[in-house]
Coordinates of C-alpha atoms in Angstrom, one line a residue:
Chain A
M1 CA -10.3 -40.8 14.5
I2 CA -11.0 -43.1 17.4
R3 CA -14.7 -42.8 17.6
T4 CA -15.3 -43.3 21.3
G5 CA -15.7 -40.8 24.1
T6 CA -16.0 -37.0 23.9
L7 CA -13.7 -34.8 21.8
L8 CA -11.8 -33.8 25.0
E9 CA -11.2 -37.4 25.9
R10 CA -10.0 -38.2 22.4
D11 CA -7.5 -35.3 22.5
R12 CA -6.2 -36.4 25.9
D13 CA -6.0 -40.0 24.6
N14 CA -4.0 -38.8 21.6
E15 CA -1.5 -37.1 23.9
K16 CA -1.2 -40.3 25.9
L17 CA -0.7 -42.2 22.6
Q18 CA 2.0 -39.8 21.4
R19 CA 3.9 -40.2 24.7
I20 CA 3.7 -44.0 24.4
I21 CA 5.0 -43.9 20.8
A22 CA 7.9 -41.7 22.0
D23 CA 8.8 -44.5 24.5
F24 CA 9.6 -47.0 21.6
P25 CA 12.9 -46.1 20.0
I26 CA 12.4 -48.3 17.0
L27 CA 9.3 -46.4 15.9
A28 CA 11.4 -43.3 15.4
R29 CA 13.7 -45.1 13.0
P30 CA 12.8 -44.8 9.3
T31 CA 13.0 -47.9 7.1
S32 CA 15.8 -48.2 4.5
R33 CA 13.4 -46.6 2.0
G34 CA 12.9 -43.6 4.3
K35 CA 9.4 -44.6 5.3
R36 CA 7.9 -44.4 8.8
L37 CA 7.9 -47.8 10.4
V38 CA 4.2 -48.9 10.6
Y39 CA 4.4 -52.0 12.8
L40 CA 1.3 -54.2 12.5
D41 CA 2.8 -57.5 13.6
S42 CA 2.6 -57.4 17.4
A43 CA 0.9 -60.8 17.4
A44 CA 4.3 -62.1 16.2
T45 CA 6.3 -60.1 18.7
S46 CA 5.8 -56.7 20.2
Q47 CA 8.2 -53.7 20.1
K48 CA 10.1 -52.8 23.3
P49 CA 9.9 -49.6 25.2
R50 CA 13.1 -47.8 26.3
C51 CA 12.6 -48.8 29.9
V52 CA 12.7 -52.5 29.0
I53 CA 15.8 -52.1 26.9
D54 CA 17.5 -50.0 29.7
A55 CA 16.7 -52.7 32.2
L56 CA 18.6 -55.3 30.2
V57 CA 21.6 -53.0 29.9
Q58 CA 21.5 -52.0 33.6
Y59 CA 21.7 -55.6 34.7
Y60 CA 24.7 -56.4 32.5
E61 CA 26.4 -53.1 33.3
Q62 CA 25.7 -52.7 37.0
Y63 CA 24.9 -56.0 38.7
N64 CA 25.6 -59.0 36.4
A65 CA 25.9 -62.0 38.8
N66 CA 24.3 -65.4 39.2
I67 CA 21.3 -65.7 41.4
H68 CA 20.3 -67.8 44.4
R69 CA 24.0 -68.4 45.2
G70 CA 26.3 -65.5 45.7
V71 CA 26.7 -63.8 49.1
Y72 CA 28.2 -60.6 47.6
E73 CA 26.3 -57.4 46.9
I74 CA 25.7 -57.6 43.2
A75 CA 24.6 -61.3 43.5
A76 CA 22.1 -60.3 46.1
R77 CA 20.8 -57.5 44.0
A78 CA 20.5 -59.8 40.9
T79 CA 18.6 -62.3 43.0
D80 CA 16.4 -59.6 44.5
E81 CA 15.5 -58.1 41.1
Y82 CA 14.9 -61.5 39.5
E83 CA 12.5 -62.4 42.3
R84 CA 10.9 -59.0 42.3
A85 CA 10.2 -59.5 38.6
R86 CA 8.4 -62.7 39.5
V87 CA 6.2 -60.8 41.9
K88 CA 5.4 -58.1 39.3
V89 CA 4.5 -60.8 36.7
A90 CA 2.4 -62.7 39.3
R91 CA 0.5 -59.5 40.3
F92 CA -0.1 -58.7 36.6
V93 CA -2.0 -61.9 36.1
G94 CA -3.5 -62.1 39.5
A95 CA -1.4 -65.0 40.8
S96 CA 0.9 -65.6 43.8
P97 CA 4.6 -65.5 43.0
S98 CA 5.0 -69.1 44.1
E99 CA 2.6 -70.0 41.2
I100 CA 4.7 -68.4 38.5
V101 CA 7.4 -70.6 36.8
W102 CA 9.9 -68.8 34.6
V103 CA 10.1 -70.5 31.2
R104 CA 11.6 -69.4 27.8
N105 CA 8.2 -68.9 26.2
T106 CA 4.6 -70.2 25.9
T107 CA 5.7 -73.2 23.9
E108 CA 8.1 -74.3 26.7
A109 CA 5.4 -73.8 29.3
I110 CA 3.0 -76.0 27.3
N111 CA 5.6 -78.7 26.9
L112 CA 6.3 -78.5 30.7
I113 CA 2.6 -79.2 31.4
A114 CA 2.5 -82.0 28.8
Y115 CA 5.7 -83.7 30.1
S116 CA 5.2 -83.2 33.8
W117 CA 1.4 -83.1 34.5
G118 CA 0.6 -85.0 31.4
A119 CA 2.9 -88.0 32.0
Q120 CA 1.5 -88.2 35.6
H121 CA -2.2 -88.1 34.8
L122 CA -3.0 -89.2 31.2
R123 CA -3.7 -92.9 30.5
R124 CA -4.9 -94.9 27.5
G125 CA -8.5 -94.0 26.7
D126 CA -8.4 -90.5 28.2
A127 CA -9.4 -87.6 26.1
I128 CA -7.7 -84.2 25.6
L129 CA -10.0 -81.5 24.3
L130 CA -8.4 -78.8 22.1
T131 CA -10.1 -76.3 19.7
E132 CA -9.8 -76.0 16.0
L133 CA -8.1 -72.6 16.4
E134 CA -5.0 -73.8 18.2
H135 CA -1.5 -72.5 17.3
H136 CA 0.9 -75.4 16.5
S137 CA 2.5 -74.9 19.8
D138 CA -0.8 -75.7 21.6
L139 CA -1.4 -78.7 19.3
V140 CA 1.8 -80.5 18.6
P141 CA 2.8 -81.0 22.2
W142 CA -0.6 -82.6 22.9
Q143 CA -0.3 -84.8 19.8
L144 CA 3.0 -86.1 21.1
L145 CA 1.5 -86.5 24.6
A146 CA -1.4 -88.5 23.1
E147 CA 1.1 -90.8 21.4
R148 CA 3.1 -91.4 24.5
S149 CA 0.1 -91.9 26.8
G150 CA -2.4 -93.6 24.5
A151 CA -4.9 -90.7 25.1
H152 CA -6.7 -89.2 22.1
L153 CA -7.4 -85.7 21.0
R154 CA -10.8 -84.1 20.4
F155 CA -11.5 -80.7 18.9
L156 CA -14.0 -78.1 19.8
P157 CA -15.3 -76.8 16.5
V158 CA -15.4 -73.2 15.3
D159 CA -17.8 -71.8 12.8
E160 CA -16.9 -70.2 9.5
R161 CA -16.1 -66.9 11.3
G162 CA -13.7 -68.7 13.7
V163 CA -16.1 -68.5 16.7
H164 CA -16.2 -71.4 19.2
V165 CA -19.3 -73.6 18.8
L166 CA -20.3 -74.7 22.3
D167 CA -23.4 -76.7 21.4
D168 CA -21.8 -80.1 22.1
L169 CA -19.3 -78.9 24.7
D170 CA -20.5 -81.3 27.4
G171 CA -20.4 -84.2 25.1
L172 CA -16.9 -83.4 24.1
L173 CA -15.9 -83.0 27.7
D174 CA -17.1 -86.5 28.6
G175 CA -14.1 -88.6 29.5
C176 CA -11.8 -85.6 29.2
K177 CA -8.8 -85.1 31.6
L178 CA -7.5 -82.0 30.0
V179 CA -8.8 -79.0 28.0
A180 CA -6.1 -76.9 26.3
L181 CA -7.0 -73.8 24.4
G182 CA -5.8 -70.5 23.4
H183 CA -7.2 -67.4 25.1
V184 CA -7.1 -65.4 21.9
S185 CA -6.6 -66.9 18.4
N186 CA -3.4 -65.6 16.9
T187 CA -4.8 -66.0 13.4
L188 CA -8.3 -64.6 13.7
G189 CA -8.2 -62.7 17.0
T190 CA -11.2 -64.6 18.4
V191 CA -11.4 -64.3 22.2
A192 CA -12.3 -67.7 23.7
P193 CA -15.3 -67.9 26.1
L194 CA -13.2 -69.1 29.0
E195 CA -15.7 -68.0 31.6
T196 CA -18.1 -70.6 30.0
I197 CA -15.7 -73.4 29.1
I198 CA -13.6 -73.5 32.4
P199 CA -16.5 -74.2 34.8
R200 CA -18.0 -76.8 32.5
A201 CA -14.6 -78.5 32.1
H202 CA -14.1 -78.6 35.8
A203 CA -17.6 -80.0 36.3
A204 CA -16.6 -82.8 33.9
G205 CA -13.5 -83.5 35.9
A206 CA -11.0 -81.9 33.5
I207 CA -8.3 -79.3 34.2
V208 CA -7.9 -76.4 31.8
A209 CA -4.6 -75.2 30.4
V210 CA -4.8 -71.8 28.7
D211 CA -2.4 -70.7 26.0
G212 CA -2.3 -67.1 26.9
A213 CA 0.4 -66.0 24.4
Q214 CA -2.1 -63.6 22.7
G215 CA -4.3 -63.1 25.8
A216 CA -2.0 -61.8 28.5
P217 CA -0.6 -59.0 26.4
H218 CA -4.0 -57.6 25.6
L219 CA -6.6 -58.4 28.2
S220 CA -7.0 -57.7 31.9
L221 CA -6.3 -61.0 33.7
D222 CA -7.1 -62.5 37.0
V223 CA -6.2 -66.2 36.8
H224 CA -7.7 -66.9 40.2
A225 CA -11.0 -65.4 39.2
L226 CA -10.8 -67.1 35.9
D227 CA -10.1 -70.4 37.7
A228 CA -7.7 -71.5 35.0
D229 CA -5.5 -74.4 36.1
F230 CA -2.6 -73.3 34.0
Y231 CA -2.0 -70.1 32.0
A232 CA 1.0 -69.8 29.8
F233 CA 2.4 -66.6 28.3
S234 CA 5.5 -65.1 26.6
G235 CA 7.3 -61.9 27.5
H236 CA 8.2 -60.9 24.0
K237 CA 4.6 -60.4 22.9
M238 CA 3.9 -58.0 25.8
L239 CA 6.7 -55.5 25.5
G240 CA 9.3 -57.7 27.1
P241 CA 12.4 -59.4 25.7
T242 CA 12.5 -62.7 23.8
G243 CA 13.6 -65.8 25.7
I244 CA 11.4 -65.3 28.8
G245 CA 7.9 -66.3 29.6
A246 CA 5.9 -67.6 32.5
L247 CA 3.7 -70.5 33.4
Y248 CA 1.0 -69.9 36.0
G249 CA -0.1 -73.1 37.7
K250 CA -2.4 -73.6 40.6
K251 CA -0.3 -74.2 43.7
A252 CA -1.8 -77.6 44.4
L253 CA -1.1 -78.8 40.9
L254 CA 2.4 -77.5 40.8
D255 CA 3.1 -79.0 44.2
A256 CA 2.2 -82.5 43.0
M257 CA 4.0 -82.3 39.7
P258 CA 7.4 -84.0 39.0
P259 CA 10.2 -81.9 37.5
F260 CA 10.4 -81.4 33.7
F261 CA 14.1 -80.4 33.3
S262 CA 16.5 -81.3 36.1
G263 CA 19.9 -80.1 37.3
G264 CA 21.1 -77.3 39.4
D265 CA 19.0 -74.7 41.1
M266 CA 16.0 -77.0 41.4
I267 CA 17.1 -79.2 44.3
R268 CA 16.9 -79.1 48.1
R269 CA 19.4 -81.9 48.7
V270 CA 21.4 -84.1 46.4
R271 CA 23.1 -87.4 47.3
Y272 CA 24.9 -89.6 44.8
E273 CA 21.9 -91.9 44.8
N274 CA 19.0 -89.6 44.8
T275 CA 17.7 -86.0 45.1
I276 CA 15.1 -84.1 47.0
F277 CA 13.7 -81.4 44.8
S278 CA 12.8 -77.8 45.6
D279 CA 9.3 -76.6 46.0
P280 CA 7.6 -74.9 43.0
P281 CA 8.4 -72.7 41.2
R282 CA 12.1 -73.5 41.5
R283 CA 11.5 -77.2 41.0
F284 CA 10.7 -76.4 37.4
E285 CA 13.6 -74.0 36.9
A286 CA 16.7 -76.1 36.4
G287 CA 20.0 -74.3 35.6
T288 CA 20.8 -70.6 35.5
G289 CA 17.7 -68.8 34.5
N290 CA 17.3 -66.0 32.0
I291 CA 18.1 -63.4 34.6
A292 CA 18.3 -60.2 32.5
D293 CA 15.3 -61.0 30.4
A294 CA 13.2 -61.9 33.5
I295 CA 14.0 -58.6 35.1
A296 CA 13.2 -56.7 31.9
F297 CA 9.9 -58.7 31.6
G298 CA 9.0 -57.4 35.1
V299 CA 9.6 -53.8 33.8
A300 CA 7.4 -54.5 30.7
V301 CA 4.4 -55.6 32.8
E302 CA 4.9 -52.6 35.0
Y303 CA 4.8 -50.4 31.9
L304 CA 1.5 -52.1 30.8
Q305 CA 0.1 -51.8 34.3
N306 CA 0.8 -48.1 34.3
L307 CA -1.0 -47.8 31.0
G308 CA -3.9 -49.7 32.5
M309 CA -5.0 -52.9 30.9
S310 CA -8.5 -51.6 30.5
W311 CA -7.1 -48.7 28.5
V312 CA -5.1 -51.2 26.4
R313 CA -8.2 -53.2 25.6
E314 CA -10.3 -50.2 24.8
H315 CA -7.5 -48.7 22.6
E316 CA -7.2 -51.9 20.6
R317 CA -11.0 -52.3 20.4
A318 CA -11.3 -48.8 18.9
L319 CA -8.4 -49.5 16.5
T320 CA -10.0 -52.8 15.4
A321 CA -13.3 -51.1 14.9
Y322 CA -11.7 -48.4 12.8
A323 CA -9.7 -50.9 10.8
L324 CA -12.7 -53.1 10.1
E325 CA -14.6 -50.0 8.9
R326 CA -11.7 -48.9 6.6
L327 CA -11.1 -52.4 5.2
A328 CA -14.7 -53.0 4.5
A329 CA -14.5 -50.2 1.9
F330 CA -12.1 -52.5 -0.1
E331 CA -14.6 -55.4 -0.1
P332 CA -16.2 -54.5 -3.5
R333 CA -12.7 -54.8 -5.0
G334 CA -12.1 -58.3 -3.6
L335 CA -10.9 -57.9 -0.1
A336 CA -12.0 -60.7 2.2
I337 CA -11.9 -60.2 5.9
Y338 CA -11.8 -63.3 8.1
G339 CA -12.7 -63.8 11.7
P340 CA -15.6 -62.6 13.8
R341 CA -15.6 -59.0 12.5
D342 CA -16.9 -57.8 15.8
P343 CA -14.4 -55.6 17.8
D344 CA -15.9 -56.9 21.0
R345 CA -15.1 -60.5 20.2
I346 CA -11.6 -60.1 18.8
S347 CA -8.4 -58.8 20.3
G348 CA -6.4 -56.7 18.0
V349 CA -6.0 -59.1 15.1
I350 CA -7.5 -58.9 11.6
S351 CA -6.7 -61.5 8.9
F352 CA -7.5 -60.8 5.3
N353 CA -6.8 -61.5 1.6
F354 CA -7.0 -59.0 -1.2
A355 CA -8.4 -60.2 -4.6
D356 CA -5.9 -62.5 -6.4
I357 CA -2.9 -61.0 -4.7
H358 CA -1.3 -63.8 -2.6
A359 CA -0.7 -62.8 1.0
H360 CA 3.1 -63.0 0.6
D361 CA 3.1 -60.7 -2.4
L362 CA 0.8 -58.3 -0.5
A363 CA 3.2 -58.3 2.5
S364 CA 6.1 -57.7 0.2
I365 CA 4.4 -54.7 -1.4
L366 CA 3.3 -53.3 1.9
D367 CA 6.9 -53.7 3.2
T368 CA 8.0 -51.2 0.5
E369 CA 5.8 -48.7 2.3
G370 CA 7.3 -49.5 5.7
I371 CA 4.3 -51.6 6.7
C372 CA 5.0 -54.8 8.6
V373 CA 2.3 -57.4 8.4
R374 CA 2.5 -61.2 8.7
A375 CA 1.6 -63.4 5.8
G376 CA 1.2 -67.1 5.7
H377 CA -0.5 -69.8 7.8
H378 CA 0.3 -68.2 11.1
C379 CA 1.3 -71.6 12.6
T380 CA -2.3 -72.8 12.3
M381 CA -2.1 -75.0 9.3
P382 CA -5.0 -77.2 10.3
L383 CA -7.3 -74.2 10.7
M384 CA -6.2 -72.8 7.4
A385 CA -6.9 -76.2 5.7
K386 CA -10.4 -76.3 7.4
M387 CA -11.2 -72.8 6.2
G388 CA -9.8 -73.5 2.7
W389 CA -7.2 -70.6 2.9
S390 CA -3.7 -71.3 1.7
A391 CA -2.4 -68.1 3.3
T392 CA -3.8 -64.9 4.8
A393 CA -2.3 -61.5 5.6
R394 CA -2.6 -60.5 9.2
A395 CA -2.5 -57.0 10.8
S396 CA -2.2 -57.0 14.5
F397 CA -2.3 -54.0 16.9
Y398 CA -0.8 -53.0 20.2
V399 CA -0.5 -50.0 22.5
Y400 CA 1.7 -47.9 20.1
N401 CA -0.6 -48.2 17.0
T402 CA -2.7 -45.3 15.8
P403 CA -5.6 -44.8 13.4
E404 CA -2.9 -43.2 11.1
D405 CA -1.2 -46.6 10.9
I406 CA -4.4 -48.1 9.5
D407 CA -4.7 -45.2 7.0
V408 CA -1.2 -46.1 5.8
L409 CA -2.2 -49.7 5.6
C410 CA -5.1 -48.8 3.4
A411 CA -2.9 -46.6 1.2
G412 CA -0.6 -49.7 0.9
L413 CA -3.5 -51.8 -0.2
E414 CA -4.2 -49.2 -2.9
K415 CA -0.6 -49.5 -4.1
A416 CA -0.8 -53.3 -4.2
A417 CA -4.0 -53.0 -6.2
T418 CA -2.1 -50.7 -8.7
V419 CA 0.9 -53.0 -8.9
F420 CA -1.3 -56.1 -9.6
A421 CA -3.5 -54.2 -12.0
R422 CA -0.7 -54.1 -14.6
Chain B
M1 CA 10.7 -55.4 -4.3
D2 CA 7.6 -53.9 -5.8
D3 CA 9.6 -53.6 -9.1
F4 CA 9.6 -57.4 -9.1
Y5 CA 6.0 -57.6 -10.1
R6 CA 6.7 -57.0 -13.8
D7 CA 4.1 -57.7 -16.4
Y8 CA 5.6 -61.0 -17.4
I9 CA 5.8 -62.2 -13.8
L10 CA 2.1 -61.4 -13.3
D11 CA 1.4 -63.0 -16.6
H12 CA 3.0 -66.3 -15.5
Y13 CA 1.3 -66.1 -12.2
R14 CA -2.2 -65.7 -13.7
N15 CA -1.6 -67.8 -16.8
P16 CA 0.9 -70.5 -15.6
R17 CA 2.5 -72.4 -18.5
N18 CA 2.5 -76.2 -18.5
F19 CA 0.1 -76.2 -15.6
G20 CA -1.8 -79.3 -14.7
T21 CA -1.0 -83.0 -14.1
F22 CA 0.0 -86.0 -16.3
E23 CA -1.7 -89.3 -15.7
R24 CA 1.6 -90.9 -16.1
A25 CA 5.0 -89.3 -15.5
D26 CA 8.5 -90.8 -15.6
V27 CA 9.7 -88.8 -12.7
E28 CA 8.0 -86.4 -10.3
A29 CA 8.4 -84.7 -7.0
E30 CA 6.6 -82.2 -4.7
D31 CA 7.5 -80.1 -1.8
L32 CA 6.2 -77.2 0.2
N33 CA 7.8 -74.1 1.7
P34 CA 7.2 -74.7 5.4
L35 CA 7.5 -71.0 6.1
C36 CA 4.5 -70.0 4.0
G37 CA 2.8 -73.2 2.9
D38 CA 3.5 -72.6 -0.9
E39 CA 3.2 -76.0 -2.7
I40 CA 4.7 -77.1 -6.0
H41 CA 4.3 -80.5 -7.8
M42 CA 6.4 -81.2 -10.9
Q43 CA 6.1 -84.1 -13.3
L44 CA 8.4 -84.9 -16.2
Q45 CA 8.0 -87.2 -19.2
L46 CA 11.2 -88.3 -20.7
D47 CA 12.6 -89.6 -24.0
D48 CA 16.0 -91.2 -23.7
G49 CA 16.9 -89.1 -20.7
V50 CA 15.6 -85.9 -22.3
V51 CA 12.7 -83.9 -21.0
R52 CA 9.9 -84.3 -23.6
D53 CA 7.2 -82.6 -21.6
V54 CA 6.5 -81.2 -18.1
R55 CA 3.6 -80.3 -16.0
F56 CA 3.5 -78.4 -12.7
S57 CA 0.7 -77.8 -10.2
G58 CA 0.6 -76.0 -6.9
K59 CA -0.5 -72.9 -5.1
G60 CA 1.2 -70.0 -3.6
C61 CA 2.5 -66.5 -4.2
A62 CA 3.3 -64.9 -7.5
I63 CA 7.0 -65.4 -7.0
S64 CA 6.8 -69.1 -6.4
Q65 CA 4.2 -69.8 -9.1
A66 CA 5.7 -67.6 -11.8
S67 CA 9.2 -68.9 -11.1
A68 CA 8.0 -72.5 -11.4
S69 CA 6.0 -71.7 -14.6
M70 CA 9.1 -70.1 -16.2
L71 CA 11.2 -73.1 -15.2
T72 CA 9.0 -75.5 -17.0
E73 CA 9.7 -73.6 -20.2
T74 CA 13.5 -73.7 -19.5
V75 CA 13.7 -77.5 -19.0
K76 CA 11.8 -78.7 -22.0
G77 CA 14.3 -80.5 -24.3
M78 CA 16.9 -80.5 -21.6
K79 CA 18.8 -83.6 -20.5
L80 CA 17.6 -84.9 -17.1
S81 CA 21.2 -84.9 -16.0
D82 CA 21.4 -81.2 -16.8
V83 CA 18.2 -80.5 -15.0
A84 CA 19.8 -82.1 -11.9
Q85 CA 22.7 -79.6 -12.3
L86 CA 20.6 -76.4 -12.6
S87 CA 21.6 -73.7 -10.2
K88 CA 19.9 -70.8 -8.5
Q89 CA 21.1 -68.6 -11.3
A90 CA 18.7 -70.3 -13.8
V91 CA 15.8 -69.0 -11.8
L92 CA 17.3 -65.6 -11.3
D93 CA 17.9 -65.3 -15.1
N94 CA 14.3 -66.2 -15.7
V95 CA 12.8 -63.7 -13.4
G96 CA 15.2 -61.1 -14.4
I97 CA 15.1 -58.8 -11.4
G98 CA 16.3 -58.8 -7.8
I99 CA 14.5 -60.9 -5.3
S100 CA 14.7 -59.9 -1.7
P101 CA 16.4 -62.4 0.7
T102 CA 13.1 -62.9 2.5
R103 CA 11.4 -64.1 -0.7
M104 CA 14.3 -66.2 -2.0
K105 CA 12.8 -69.5 -0.8
C106 CA 9.6 -68.7 -2.7
A107 CA 11.5 -68.3 -5.9
M108 CA 13.6 -71.4 -5.4
L109 CA 10.8 -73.8 -4.5
G110 CA 10.0 -74.8 -8.1
L111 CA 13.7 -75.5 -8.9
R112 CA 14.1 -77.5 -5.7
V113 CA 11.1 -79.7 -6.7
L114 CA 12.3 -80.0 -10.3
K115 CA 15.8 -81.1 -9.1
S116 CA 14.3 -83.5 -6.6
A117 CA 12.4 -85.1 -9.5
A118 CA 15.6 -85.3 -11.5
I119 CA 17.7 -86.9 -8.8
G120 CA 15.0 -89.1 -7.2
R121 CA 15.3 -87.7 -3.7
L122 CA 14.7 -84.3 -2.0
A123 CA 17.2 -81.9 -3.4
A124 CA 19.0 -79.2 -1.3
W125 CA 17.6 -75.6 -1.4
P126 CA 19.3 -74.2 -4.5
D127 CA 20.1 -71.0 -2.7
E128 CA 21.9 -72.9 0.1
E129 CA 24.2 -75.0 -2.1

């Protein structure tokens, strides 16, 4: 059904896909209504492969100990695995391990930038440039930073398809200290033209912080080549556990930044009167870290690396193309598809509404068929208001989704049409 | 849950009763469900502490809009002090069929707004009382 490559390639691909699906225990569990689980909400959180789940259990069963302290064997192993995970995650995005700060999630990473770098650099009259697509977590922290610093926010517009409009980019960058934007829109799937925006932001004297929550799981990344100053991402959207994420920051930036949280494990020397802090990344990692989840996050990126990120991208591109084609057949009956509608410009996310069926009702009816989609404002209320949508349904894809999942989704839409035809 | 979408629910969704706004209301309130963005605004006109007429407006799913529509029929002629005492069960009796826990807030939004209007401050979620 995926219409790329030769028949032989497709068959081989299908075998690979079946092996991947078998790695995810949850996908083998029927729903309470006896339906196959059709998980189309990976933009909210991804499912976890067996190896990630096993890594969590192994830590707690075999070498549970605190890190960076103990001299005994299991403490040394915990420290070693924790730091090895940092190396894996760093390699995955093309960074050095010293440039990777463990955080809880993307939101915490953005707050870290806002409180640490932001407090140091932003003054009254400075501008922060965001885009109209931003998730609340890449908007609210900057609103608060603007309030604290006297800086003001500007917004790079998007067109009615949710595509960035760059016509006045240089004007918007004038007087800008910081550009913060999502790599991929969680609502519409739009991939931001970072390769255009980042150099122009730098030329204007601004640094660029990328919200990579929807980027890192889906796209091949080389943060050095991209020349992003910060890149934030969450483990749980990329096959890893919840509660762990990473902030990439250029070494020179991190070196010059004050701590965000303070306490144990981030110090070099403490006197009653004052403290000398550790070098990054540990300067930003106060308190006992999320050891098990960091280690399992390392296993998750290893799993993705084994699949190959170019395979992941191509798989999602093909699924998106197939879904757009199937969904288009519902348009005469009132289905509205939002976003760029171009599989090359979106990353595994399709937002839609179906006739007069509210997105929540649609999601409830799909749920009875074992289909998981998100409905609502997707934490982008200003974008929804701009577009005039009160809610949309959103299907999002990942490595374990198949063309059959999209067929089931379409059968679910038929059912919803029947229910609402009464 | 698909059983929920009975004829009368869809009828109230598509043809909401007492829908619109008064120019002048004696008490009113509005709220939104932060999870999904559903909005309800309720206005009451009173005679001697009794609900003479009611209007609601808003947007949202069939569950929130139909529940609110049916509630407006429930409260006409009711004492405002009794409106303030209405419980979750009033909504469940109206809609007449099980609502899944994930959609309970949708069903309760209209009642919450109505009770807020009656007591003059934001009421608790009826399903959490």
